[in-house]
Amino acid sequence: MSNSYGKLFRITTFGESHGAAVGVIVDGCPAGVEITTEEIQLALDRRRPGQSKITTPRKEEDKVTILSGVFEGRTLGTPIAMVVNNKDQASKDYSHIEHAFRPSHADYTYTAKYGLRDYRGGGRSSARETVARVAAGALATKMLQKFGISINAYVSQVGKIKVQKPYTELDLSQIDSNIVRCPDGATAARMIGLIEEVRDNLDTIGGVVSCVIKGTPVGLGEPVFDKLHAELGKAMLSINAVKGFEYGSGFEGIKMRGSEHNDQFYTDEAGNIHTRTNNSGGVQGGISNGQDIYFNVAFKPVATILQTQQTINDAGEDIELKGKGRHDPCVLPRAVPIVDAMAALVLADFIMRQQANKVYSEPA
């Protein structure tokens, strides 16, 4: 089911960019999770368009309505349906691409796969679909709080401008202190300047969102094909514009010797097991080891640019095409809550699966 994610904590999203609404059905959320519309709305407000001078000017309030599954502020254990109506579609901005295949978009592949497509804002292929993921992720995040799990994504790189400090030296409470969502204030100012420069040149730019998960219990992950890091990678690579995923030491780890890279175990005074380093990124053998999980997600430059490009139409003819409408010069600030949400959905599903794994191992 290509529109669903998760095994036990499962979501199904629906809707198109310029349709009536987008929404999500969450199935498998346990009963008794305390959640309010306001908590879900807070997450959606971090993702919504028009929130700053470096995001798309499309004006959507993204007001969420909970249709089912929640009563008196607590989940019922039944399917939870949430919907967000679209209001500021401006579909006329896309009439010029009805028969055109935009460079680096899904226009051609959707047409080849289905024989037709909703060209208004990209239809189902639009990042507008991630509204549903963020709503579901807010619910998953609230559930994870009971287990002491926290998730913090932030912008660590825009173009060639990169945060030089490791996450352990950053104050992650400062992520939302600026419009680019980078907890390093000086670097954030340079990032914002670069995004404004790119925007003024009618272009776009990409970068990296980093994420840190703290408080993960030991034992999450399923051998062999549902390894924890593999599911995190799948979740992140399902986000629009993502081109890469690495966790722990990632590609930098290839420069090290095994004697440098190995994470040696020790037991603290309280009898808890830790590792002296964390090149494994909190995952060993596909299973969480209790240390911080950290990873990087690479986002490409937004494909829609307000410049003339060469392409073809659905008749195979060469044409010139210039982007119109309202678009992000850099997707990263609004991608942060999406990374948060997808990480939460992965962890929530694995928490549920781990509970199921222990049904017969716990004493009666």
Coordinates of C-alpha atoms in Angstrom, one line a residue:
M1 CA 0.0 0.0 0.0
S2 CA 2.0 2.9 -1.3
N3 CA 0.0 5.5 0.7
S4 CA 0.5 3.9 4.1
Y5 CA 3.4 3.6 6.5
G6 CA 4.0 1.5 9.6
K7 CA 3.2 -2.0 10.8
L8 CA 1.3 -1.6 14.1
F9 CA 1.3 2.2 14.4
R10 CA 0.1 2.7 10.9
I11 CA -0.8 5.9 8.9
T12 CA -2.5 6.3 5.6
T13 CA -2.4 9.8 4.0
F14 CA -4.7 11.2 1.3
G15 CA -5.3 14.3 -0.8
E16 CA -3.6 16.4 -3.5
S17 CA -2.0 19.8 -3.4
H18 CA -4.9 21.7 -5.0
G19 CA -7.7 19.3 -4.0
A20 CA -10.3 20.0 -1.4
A21 CA -8.2 18.8 1.5
V22 CA -5.3 16.6 2.7
G23 CA -5.5 14.3 5.6
V24 CA -4.5 11.2 7.4
I25 CA -5.9 8.1 9.1
V26 CA -3.9 6.7 12.1
D27 CA -4.7 3.1 12.9
G28 CA -3.1 1.3 15.8
C29 CA -2.5 4.2 18.2
P30 CA -3.1 2.9 21.7
A31 CA -5.9 4.2 23.8
G32 CA -5.3 6.8 26.5
V33 CA -2.7 9.0 24.7
E34 CA -3.5 12.6 25.8
I35 CA -3.6 14.8 22.8
T36 CA -5.3 18.1 21.9
T37 CA -6.0 19.8 18.6
E38 CA -3.7 22.7 19.8
E39 CA -0.8 20.3 20.1
I40 CA -1.2 19.0 16.6
Q41 CA -1.7 22.5 15.3
L42 CA 1.5 23.7 16.8
A43 CA 3.4 21.1 14.8
L44 CA 1.5 22.1 11.6
D45 CA 2.3 25.8 12.2
R46 CA 6.0 24.9 12.0
R47 CA 5.4 23.3 8.6
R48 CA 2.9 25.7 7.0
P49 CA 3.7 27.9 4.1
G50 CA 3.9 31.7 4.4
Q51 CA 5.6 31.6 7.8
S52 CA 8.6 33.8 7.0
K53 CA 10.4 35.8 4.3
I54 CA 12.4 32.8 3.2
T55 CA 9.4 30.4 2.6
T56 CA 6.7 30.3 -0.1
P57 CA 4.2 33.1 0.3
R58 CA 1.2 30.7 -0.2
K59 CA -1.1 31.5 2.6
E60 CA -2.5 28.4 4.3
E61 CA -3.7 28.4 7.9
D62 CA -3.5 24.6 7.9
K63 CA -6.2 24.3 10.5
V64 CA -6.6 20.7 11.5
T65 CA -9.8 19.0 12.4
I66 CA -9.9 15.7 14.3
L67 CA -12.8 13.7 12.9
S68 CA -12.6 10.6 15.0
G69 CA -10.7 8.5 17.5
V70 CA -10.2 11.2 20.2
F71 CA -12.7 11.8 23.0
E72 CA -12.3 14.3 25.8
G73 CA -8.6 14.8 25.0
R74 CA -7.6 11.1 24.9
T75 CA -7.2 8.6 22.1
L76 CA -9.8 5.9 22.1
G77 CA -7.7 3.1 20.5
T78 CA -9.9 3.4 17.4
P79 CA -8.9 4.8 14.0
I80 CA -8.0 8.5 14.2
A81 CA -8.9 10.7 11.2
M82 CA -7.6 14.2 10.8
V83 CA -8.1 16.6 7.9
V84 CA -6.7 20.0 6.8
N85 CA -8.7 21.9 4.1
N86 CA -6.9 23.6 1.3
K87 CA -7.8 27.3 0.9
D88 CA -5.2 29.2 -1.1
Q89 CA -4.6 26.9 -4.1
A90 CA -4.3 29.5 -6.9
S91 CA -4.6 26.6 -9.4
K92 CA -4.4 29.0 -12.4
D93 CA -0.7 29.4 -11.7
Y94 CA -0.3 25.9 -13.1
S95 CA -2.3 26.1 -16.3
H96 CA 0.9 26.5 -18.3
I97 CA 2.2 23.1 -17.3
E98 CA -0.9 21.1 -18.1
H99 CA 1.0 19.5 -21.0
A100 CA 4.6 20.2 -20.0
F101 CA 7.0 18.0 -18.1
R102 CA 8.9 20.2 -15.6
P103 CA 12.6 19.5 -15.1
S104 CA 13.3 17.3 -12.1
H105 CA 9.6 17.0 -11.2
A106 CA 7.3 13.9 -11.1
D107 CA 5.2 15.1 -14.1
Y108 CA 6.7 12.7 -16.6
T109 CA 6.9 9.7 -14.3
Y110 CA 3.4 10.1 -13.0
T111 CA 2.1 10.4 -16.5
A112 CA 4.0 7.3 -17.6
K113 CA 2.8 5.3 -14.6
Y114 CA -0.9 6.3 -14.5
G115 CA -1.6 7.7 -18.0
L116 CA -2.8 11.0 -16.5
R117 CA -1.8 13.4 -13.7
D118 CA -3.2 16.2 -11.6
Y119 CA -0.9 19.0 -12.8
R120 CA -2.2 21.6 -10.3
G121 CA 0.8 22.1 -8.0
G122 CA 2.0 18.5 -8.6
G123 CA -1.1 16.9 -7.2
R124 CA -0.2 13.9 -5.0
S125 CA 3.5 14.3 -5.7
S126 CA 3.5 17.8 -4.0
A127 CA 5.1 18.3 -0.6
R128 CA 1.6 19.5 0.4
E129 CA 1.0 15.8 1.3
T130 CA 3.4 16.1 4.2
V131 CA 0.8 18.1 6.1
A132 CA -0.8 14.7 6.9
R133 CA 2.5 13.2 8.1
V134 CA 3.2 16.1 10.4
A135 CA -0.3 15.8 12.0
A136 CA 0.2 12.1 12.5
G137 CA 3.8 12.7 13.8
A138 CA 2.5 15.1 16.4
L139 CA 0.4 12.3 17.8
A140 CA 3.3 9.9 17.7
T141 CA 5.5 12.4 19.4
K142 CA 3.0 12.7 22.3
M143 CA 2.9 9.0 22.6
L144 CA 6.7 8.8 22.7
Q145 CA 6.9 11.3 25.6
K146 CA 5.6 8.5 27.9
F147 CA 8.8 6.6 27.1
G148 CA 11.1 9.5 27.6
I149 CA 11.9 9.8 23.9
S150 CA 12.7 13.3 22.4
I151 CA 13.3 14.1 18.8
N152 CA 15.0 17.3 17.6
A153 CA 15.7 18.0 13.9
Y154 CA 17.4 21.2 12.8
V155 CA 19.0 22.8 9.7
S156 CA 22.7 22.0 9.8
Q157 CA 23.7 23.1 6.3
V158 CA 22.5 25.4 3.5
G159 CA 24.5 25.2 0.3
K160 CA 28.1 25.3 1.4
I161 CA 27.3 27.0 4.7
K162 CA 27.6 24.4 7.4
V163 CA 27.3 24.2 11.2
Q164 CA 30.8 23.3 12.4
K165 CA 29.9 22.1 15.9
P166 CA 28.7 18.6 16.6
Y167 CA 25.1 18.3 18.0
T168 CA 26.5 17.7 21.5
E169 CA 27.8 21.2 21.6
L170 CA 24.6 22.9 20.4
D171 CA 21.7 24.2 22.4
L172 CA 18.8 22.4 20.7
S173 CA 16.3 24.5 22.5
Q174 CA 17.3 27.3 20.2
I175 CA 16.2 25.6 17.0
D176 CA 13.1 27.8 16.6
S177 CA 14.9 31.0 17.7
N178 CA 15.4 32.0 14.0
I179 CA 13.5 31.5 10.7
V180 CA 15.9 29.0 9.2
R181 CA 15.7 26.7 12.3
C182 CA 19.4 26.4 12.9
P183 CA 20.5 26.4 16.6
D184 CA 23.8 28.1 15.8
G185 CA 22.8 31.8 15.6
A186 CA 25.8 33.1 13.7
T187 CA 25.6 30.3 11.1
A188 CA 21.9 30.8 10.9
A189 CA 22.3 34.5 9.9
R190 CA 24.7 33.5 7.1
M191 CA 22.2 30.8 5.9
I192 CA 19.4 33.3 5.8
G193 CA 21.5 35.7 3.8
L194 CA 22.3 33.0 1.3
I195 CA 18.7 31.9 0.9
E196 CA 17.6 35.6 0.3
E197 CA 20.4 36.0 -2.3
V198 CA 19.3 32.8 -4.1
R199 CA 15.6 33.9 -4.0
D200 CA 16.4 37.3 -5.4
N201 CA 18.2 35.5 -8.3
L202 CA 15.1 33.5 -9.0
D203 CA 16.8 30.3 -8.0
T204 CA 16.7 27.7 -5.2
I205 CA 19.2 25.9 -3.0
G206 CA 19.4 22.7 -0.9
G207 CA 21.1 21.6 2.2
V208 CA 21.0 19.2 5.2
V209 CA 18.6 18.6 8.1
S210 CA 20.2 16.8 11.0
C211 CA 18.2 15.0 13.7
V212 CA 18.9 13.8 17.2
I213 CA 16.8 11.2 19.0
K214 CA 17.4 10.9 22.8
G215 CA 16.0 8.5 25.3
T216 CA 15.5 5.6 22.9
P217 CA 15.3 2.3 24.9
V218 CA 17.6 -0.6 24.0
G219 CA 16.1 -3.2 21.7
L220 CA 14.1 -1.3 19.0
G221 CA 14.6 -2.7 15.6
E222 CA 13.8 -6.0 13.8
P223 CA 16.4 -8.2 12.2
V224 CA 17.0 -8.6 9.4
F225 CA 15.1 -6.4 6.9
D226 CA 13.4 -4.1 9.3
K227 CA 16.5 -2.8 11.0
L228 CA 15.9 0.5 12.8
H229 CA 18.3 2.5 10.7
A230 CA 16.9 1.0 7.5
E231 CA 13.4 2.1 8.5
L232 CA 14.6 5.6 9.4
G233 CA 16.3 5.8 6.0
K234 CA 13.1 4.6 4.2
A235 CA 11.0 7.2 6.1
M236 CA 13.4 10.1 5.4
L237 CA 13.9 9.1 1.7
S238 CA 10.1 9.1 1.3
I239 CA 10.0 12.9 2.0
N240 CA 9.9 15.1 -1.1
A241 CA 13.2 16.4 -2.3
V242 CA 15.3 14.1 -0.1
K243 CA 18.4 12.8 -1.9
G244 CA 20.5 11.2 0.8
F245 CA 20.5 9.7 4.3
E246 CA 23.3 8.8 6.7
Y247 CA 23.4 7.9 10.3
G248 CA 26.2 7.8 12.9
S249 CA 29.6 8.3 11.4
G250 CA 28.0 7.9 8.0
F251 CA 30.3 8.4 5.0
E252 CA 33.0 10.0 7.2
G253 CA 33.4 6.7 8.9
I254 CA 35.2 5.2 5.9
K255 CA 38.2 7.4 6.7
M256 CA 38.7 5.7 10.1
R257 CA 40.4 2.5 11.1
G258 CA 38.4 -0.1 13.0
S259 CA 40.4 0.6 16.1
E260 CA 39.2 4.2 15.9
H261 CA 35.6 3.5 14.8
N262 CA 34.6 0.8 17.3
D263 CA 32.4 2.0 20.2
Q264 CA 33.8 0.4 23.3
F265 CA 31.3 -0.6 26.1
Y266 CA 31.5 0.3 29.8
T267 CA 29.2 0.1 32.8
D268 CA 28.6 3.2 34.9
E269 CA 28.3 3.4 38.6
A270 CA 24.6 2.7 38.5
G271 CA 25.1 -0.4 36.5
N272 CA 23.9 1.0 33.1
I273 CA 25.7 0.1 29.9
H274 CA 27.0 2.8 27.6
T275 CA 29.6 3.2 24.8
R276 CA 32.5 5.6 25.1
T277 CA 32.0 6.8 21.6
N278 CA 28.9 6.8 19.4
N279 CA 30.1 6.2 15.8
S280 CA 27.3 3.6 15.5
G281 CA 24.7 6.4 15.8
G282 CA 22.8 4.6 18.5
V283 CA 22.1 1.5 16.4
Q284 CA 24.0 -1.8 16.3
G285 CA 22.9 -4.8 14.3
G286 CA 19.9 -2.8 13.3
I287 CA 18.8 -2.5 16.9
S288 CA 18.9 0.5 19.2
N289 CA 21.6 0.3 21.9
G290 CA 20.3 3.1 24.1
Q291 CA 22.7 5.8 23.0
D292 CA 21.7 8.9 21.0
I293 CA 20.5 8.2 17.5
Y294 CA 21.6 10.9 15.1
F295 CA 21.4 11.2 11.3
N296 CA 21.6 13.6 8.4
V297 CA 19.1 14.1 5.6
A298 CA 20.1 15.8 2.4
F299 CA 17.6 17.9 0.5
K300 CA 18.0 18.9 -3.1
P301 CA 17.3 22.5 -4.4
V302 CA 13.6 23.0 -5.0
A303 CA 12.9 21.9 -8.5
T304 CA 10.6 24.8 -9.5
I305 CA 12.7 27.8 -10.4
L306 CA 11.4 31.1 -11.8
Q307 CA 13.8 30.9 -14.8
T308 CA 13.3 29.8 -18.4
Q309 CA 14.4 26.1 -18.9
Q310 CA 14.4 23.7 -21.8
T311 CA 12.1 20.7 -21.6
I312 CA 9.4 18.8 -23.6
N313 CA 5.7 18.5 -23.5
D314 CA 3.5 15.3 -23.4
A315 CA 3.7 15.2 -27.2
G316 CA 7.5 14.9 -27.0
E317 CA 8.0 18.4 -28.5
D318 CA 10.8 20.7 -27.3
I319 CA 9.5 23.7 -25.4
E320 CA 10.7 26.5 -23.2
L321 CA 9.2 26.6 -19.7
K322 CA 9.4 29.2 -16.9
G323 CA 8.2 28.6 -13.4
K324 CA 5.3 30.6 -12.0
G325 CA 3.4 30.8 -8.8
R326 CA 4.6 30.7 -5.2
H327 CA 7.5 28.4 -4.2
D328 CA 10.1 28.0 -1.5
P329 CA 13.7 29.2 -2.4
C330 CA 14.9 26.6 0.1
V331 CA 12.8 23.8 1.5
L332 CA 14.9 23.2 4.7
P333 CA 13.1 25.5 7.3
R334 CA 9.8 23.8 6.6
A335 CA 11.3 20.4 6.2
V336 CA 12.5 20.3 9.9
P337 CA 9.0 19.4 11.3
I338 CA 8.6 16.8 8.6
V339 CA 11.8 15.1 9.6
D340 CA 10.7 15.3 13.2
A341 CA 7.3 13.7 12.3
M342 CA 8.7 10.8 10.2
A343 CA 11.3 10.0 13.0
A344 CA 8.4 9.9 15.5
L345 CA 6.3 7.6 13.3
V346 CA 9.2 5.2 13.0
L347 CA 9.9 5.1 16.7
A348 CA 6.2 4.8 17.7
D349 CA 5.8 1.8 15.4
F350 CA 8.9 0.1 16.8
I351 CA 7.8 0.8 20.4
M352 CA 4.5 -1.0 19.6
R353 CA 6.4 -3.8 17.9
Q354 CA 8.8 -4.2 20.8
Q355 CA 5.9 -4.5 23.2
A356 CA 4.4 -7.2 21.1
N357 CA 7.8 -9.1 21.0
K358 CA 7.7 -9.3 24.8
V359 CA 4.2 -10.8 25.2
Y360 CA 5.5 -14.2 26.1
S361 CA 8.8 -13.2 27.7
E362 CA 7.4 -11.3 30.6
P363 CA 6.2 -13.1 33.7
A364 CA 2.5 -13.6 34.1

